[in-house]
GROMACS .gro file of C-alpha atoms in nm:
model
  163
    1SER     CA    1   0.019   0.004   0.012
    2PHE     CA    2   0.146   0.349  -0.049
    3ALA     CA    3   0.223   0.491   0.267
    4LYS     CA    4   0.088   0.876   0.155
    5LYS     CA    5  -0.202   0.967   0.048
    6PHE     CA    6  -0.371   1.286  -0.071
    7ILE     CA    7  -0.686   1.448  -0.091
    8LEU     CA    8  -0.911   1.546  -0.427
    9ALA     CA    9  -1.220   1.731  -0.433
   10GLN     CA   10  -1.388   1.939  -0.729
   11LEU     CA   11  -1.662   2.181  -0.666
   12HIS     CA   12  -1.837   2.274  -1.022
   13ALA     CA   13  -2.097   2.531  -1.085
   14ALA     CA   14  -2.278   2.673  -1.425
   15SER     CA   15  -2.546   2.921  -1.490
   16SER     CA   16  -2.813   2.874  -1.642
   17SER     CA   17  -2.805   2.913  -1.952
   18GLY     CA   18  -2.478   2.713  -1.976
   19ASN     CA   19  -2.253   3.010  -2.055
   20VAL     CA   20  -2.056   3.029  -1.742
   21SER     CA   21  -1.892   2.735  -1.583
   22ALA     CA   22  -1.679   2.709  -1.268
   23TYR     CA   23  -1.477   2.433  -1.126
   24LEU     CA   24  -1.304   2.476  -0.796
   25ASN     CA   25  -0.996   2.196  -0.711
   26TYR     CA   26  -0.817   2.099  -0.450
   27VAL     CA   27  -0.534   1.842  -0.356
   28GLY     CA   28  -0.374   1.811  -0.073
   29GLY     CA   29  -0.146   1.556   0.161
   30LYS     CA   30   0.188   1.468   0.274
   31ASP     CA   31   0.417   1.360  -0.075
   32LEU     CA   32   0.701   1.083  -0.044
   33LEU     CA   33   0.936   1.347   0.110
   34ASP     CA   34   0.713   1.441   0.399
   35VAL     CA   35   0.646   1.781   0.269
   36THR     CA   36   0.243   1.904   0.298
   37ASN     CA   37   0.119   1.990  -0.019
   38ASN     CA   38  -0.213   2.257  -0.053
   39GLN     CA   39  -0.328   2.347  -0.394
   40PHE     CA   40  -0.648   2.501  -0.490
   41ASP     CA   41  -0.736   2.561  -0.878
   42LEU     CA   42  -1.016   2.783  -1.026
   43VAL     CA   43  -1.110   2.722  -1.366
   44VAL     CA   44  -1.354   2.976  -1.503
   45THR     CA   45  -1.513   2.956  -1.881
   46GLY     CA   46  -1.728   3.179  -2.011
   47LYS     CA   47  -1.961   3.204  -2.382
   48LEU     CA   48  -1.981   3.533  -2.450
   49SER     CA   49  -2.123   3.470  -2.808
   50ASP     CA   50  -2.094   3.152  -3.098
   51LYS     CA   51  -1.771   3.313  -3.164
   52PHE     CA   52  -1.611   3.457  -2.880
   53GLY     CA   53  -1.526   3.293  -2.531
   54LEU     CA   54  -1.311   3.379  -2.238
   55GLY     CA   55  -1.123   3.147  -2.006
   56TYR     CA   56  -0.972   3.213  -1.657
   57ASN     CA   57  -0.753   2.962  -1.446
   58GLY     CA   58  -0.597   3.067  -1.108
   59THR     CA   59  -0.356   2.822  -0.922
   60VAL     CA   60  -0.190   2.858  -0.570
   61LYS     CA   61  -0.005   2.634  -0.402
   62THR     CA   62   0.166   2.587  -0.044
   63ALA     CA   63   0.434   2.324  -0.003
   64LYS     CA   64   0.606   2.287   0.383
   65PRO     CA   65   0.850   2.067   0.430
   66SER     CA   66   0.850   1.827   0.754
   67GLY     CA   67   1.046   2.112   1.000
   68GLY     CA   68   1.088   2.373   0.758
   69SER     CA   69   0.934   2.708   0.656
   70SER     CA   70   0.607   2.704   0.405
   71GLY     CA   71   0.690   2.804   0.077
   72THR     CA   72   0.408   2.921  -0.215
   73PHE     CA   73   0.396   2.953  -0.607
   74TRP     CA   74   0.077   3.072  -0.762
   75GLY     CA   75  -0.009   3.132  -1.113
   76SER     CA   76  -0.281   3.310  -1.344
   77ALA     CA   77  -0.397   3.277  -1.685
   78LEU     CA   78  -0.694   3.419  -1.903
   79TYR     CA   79  -0.789   3.263  -2.234
   80LEU     CA   80  -0.959   3.489  -2.526
   81ASN     CA   81  -1.119   3.272  -2.802
   82PHE     CA   82  -1.224   3.336  -3.119
   83ASP     CA   83  -1.415   3.085  -3.350
   84PRO     CA   84  -1.522   3.287  -3.665
   85THR     CA   85  -1.628   2.919  -3.825
   86SER     CA   86  -1.673   2.561  -3.723
   87THR     CA   87  -1.302   2.514  -3.913
   88PHE     CA   88  -1.108   2.792  -3.771
   89GLY     CA   89  -1.032   2.942  -3.450
   90LEU     CA   90  -0.780   3.129  -3.215
   91THR     CA   91  -0.695   3.149  -2.919
   92LEU     CA   92  -0.476   3.401  -2.748
   93ARG     CA   93  -0.359   3.290  -2.375
   94GLY     CA   94  -0.159   3.517  -2.120
   95GLU     CA   95   0.003   3.369  -1.800
   96TYR     CA   96   0.184   3.468  -1.497
   97PHE     CA   97   0.341   3.236  -1.300
   98ASP     CA   98   0.553   3.342  -0.948
   99ASP     CA   99   0.758   3.079  -0.771
  100LYS     CA  100   0.971   3.307  -0.574
  101ASP     CA  101   1.042   3.009  -0.338
  102ASN     CA  102   1.115   2.755  -0.539
  103ILE     CA  103   0.895   2.521  -0.460
  104THR     CA  104   0.893   2.365  -0.802
  105GLY     CA  105   1.274   2.330  -0.742
  106TYR     CA  106   1.361   2.457  -1.072
  107ILE     CA  107   1.199   2.785  -1.157
  108GLY     CA  108   1.263   3.017  -0.863
  109THR     CA  109   1.140   3.309  -1.024
  110SER     CA  110   0.827   3.487  -1.191
  111VAL     CA  111   0.745   3.409  -1.587
  112TYR     CA  112   0.525   3.596  -1.793
  113GLU     CA  113   0.407   3.405  -2.106
  114ALA     CA  114   0.167   3.487  -2.433
  115THR     CA  115   0.044   3.198  -2.683
  116LEU     CA  116  -0.108   3.273  -2.966
  117SER     CA  117  -0.275   2.882  -3.185
  118ALA     CA  118  -0.473   2.859  -3.425
  119ASN     CA  119  -0.711   2.532  -3.507
  120VAL     CA  120  -0.785   2.422  -3.829
  121LYS     CA  121  -1.057   2.099  -3.858
  122VAL     CA  122  -1.002   1.930  -4.155
  123GLY     CA  123  -1.282   1.644  -4.125
  124GLY     CA  124  -1.172   1.462  -3.796
  125LEU     CA  125  -0.812   1.607  -3.789
  126THR     CA  126  -0.729   1.944  -3.636
  127ILE     CA  127  -0.430   2.121  -3.684
  128ILE     CA  128  -0.285   2.366  -3.443
  129PRO     CA  129  -0.003   2.562  -3.511
  130GLU     CA  130   0.121   2.753  -3.180
  131PHE     CA  131   0.377   3.021  -3.096
  132ARG     CA  132   0.483   3.102  -2.760
  133LEU     CA  133   0.698   3.381  -2.605
  134ASP     CA  134   0.793   3.348  -2.265
  135SER     CA  135   0.994   3.613  -2.018
  136ALA     CA  136   1.148   3.533  -1.702
  137LYS     CA  137   1.200   3.812  -1.404
  138ASP     CA  138   1.561   3.619  -1.375
  139PRO     CA  139   1.781   3.380  -1.626
  140LEU     CA  140   1.564   3.044  -1.714
  141PHE     CA  141   1.636   2.955  -2.024
  142ILE     CA  142   1.899   2.858  -2.186
  143LYS     CA  143   2.043   2.962  -2.531
  144ASN     CA  144   2.169   2.786  -2.804
  145SER     CA  145   2.536   2.916  -2.758
  146GLY     CA  146   2.461   2.803  -2.371
  147SER     CA  147   2.395   3.168  -2.179
  148PRO     CA  148   2.158   3.199  -1.968
  149SER     CA  149   1.853   3.420  -2.086
  150LYS     CA  150   1.575   3.588  -1.956
  151SER     CA  151   1.336   3.514  -2.248
  152THR     CA  152   1.251   3.261  -2.519
  153GLY     CA  153   1.031   3.162  -2.830
  154THR     CA  154   0.847   2.846  -2.928
  155ALA     CA  155   0.690   2.744  -3.236
  156LEU     CA  156   0.506   2.403  -3.280
  157LEU     CA  157   0.305   2.226  -3.497
  158ALA     CA  158   0.052   1.985  -3.328
  159LEU     CA  159  -0.217   1.757  -3.513
  160VAL     CA  160  -0.484   1.555  -3.330
  161TYR     CA  161  -0.695   1.348  -3.501
  162SER     CA  162  -1.050   1.226  -3.345
  163PHE     CA  163  -1.217   0.937  -3.453
   0.00000   0.00000   0.00000
């Protein structure tokens, strides 16, 4: 049996029209390193029209090692969706993440990112080109030369087939 256990909980609420929906999630417990973790996550989506939608995702986590002091990270993201047709859509996401207490063990700073994604649907295939820019308060990324950098850009292409 697994000696460390976590509690999971979720609350959901929606408007009678179905245009607004919210989920509040919780996970908490002690991990294998005897660190007490508590995390809350809120997701809210809203349909403004058949073509426009908004989304918000916010999270906060505290971690306290046995006999140590606690640390916190938090993040907040806003999504703007525009779907002019049933076969084409765009999503713009802006996100801020703060881990100044370095409870992730590898970020240890604040990061802002912006991502633009397209969705092109052809039958059961969805083509998703995406471009993302990240900017950190402190050097977090590594350039091709090996030198540290406070920013980076990423482009990717995803193909998703549904059947």
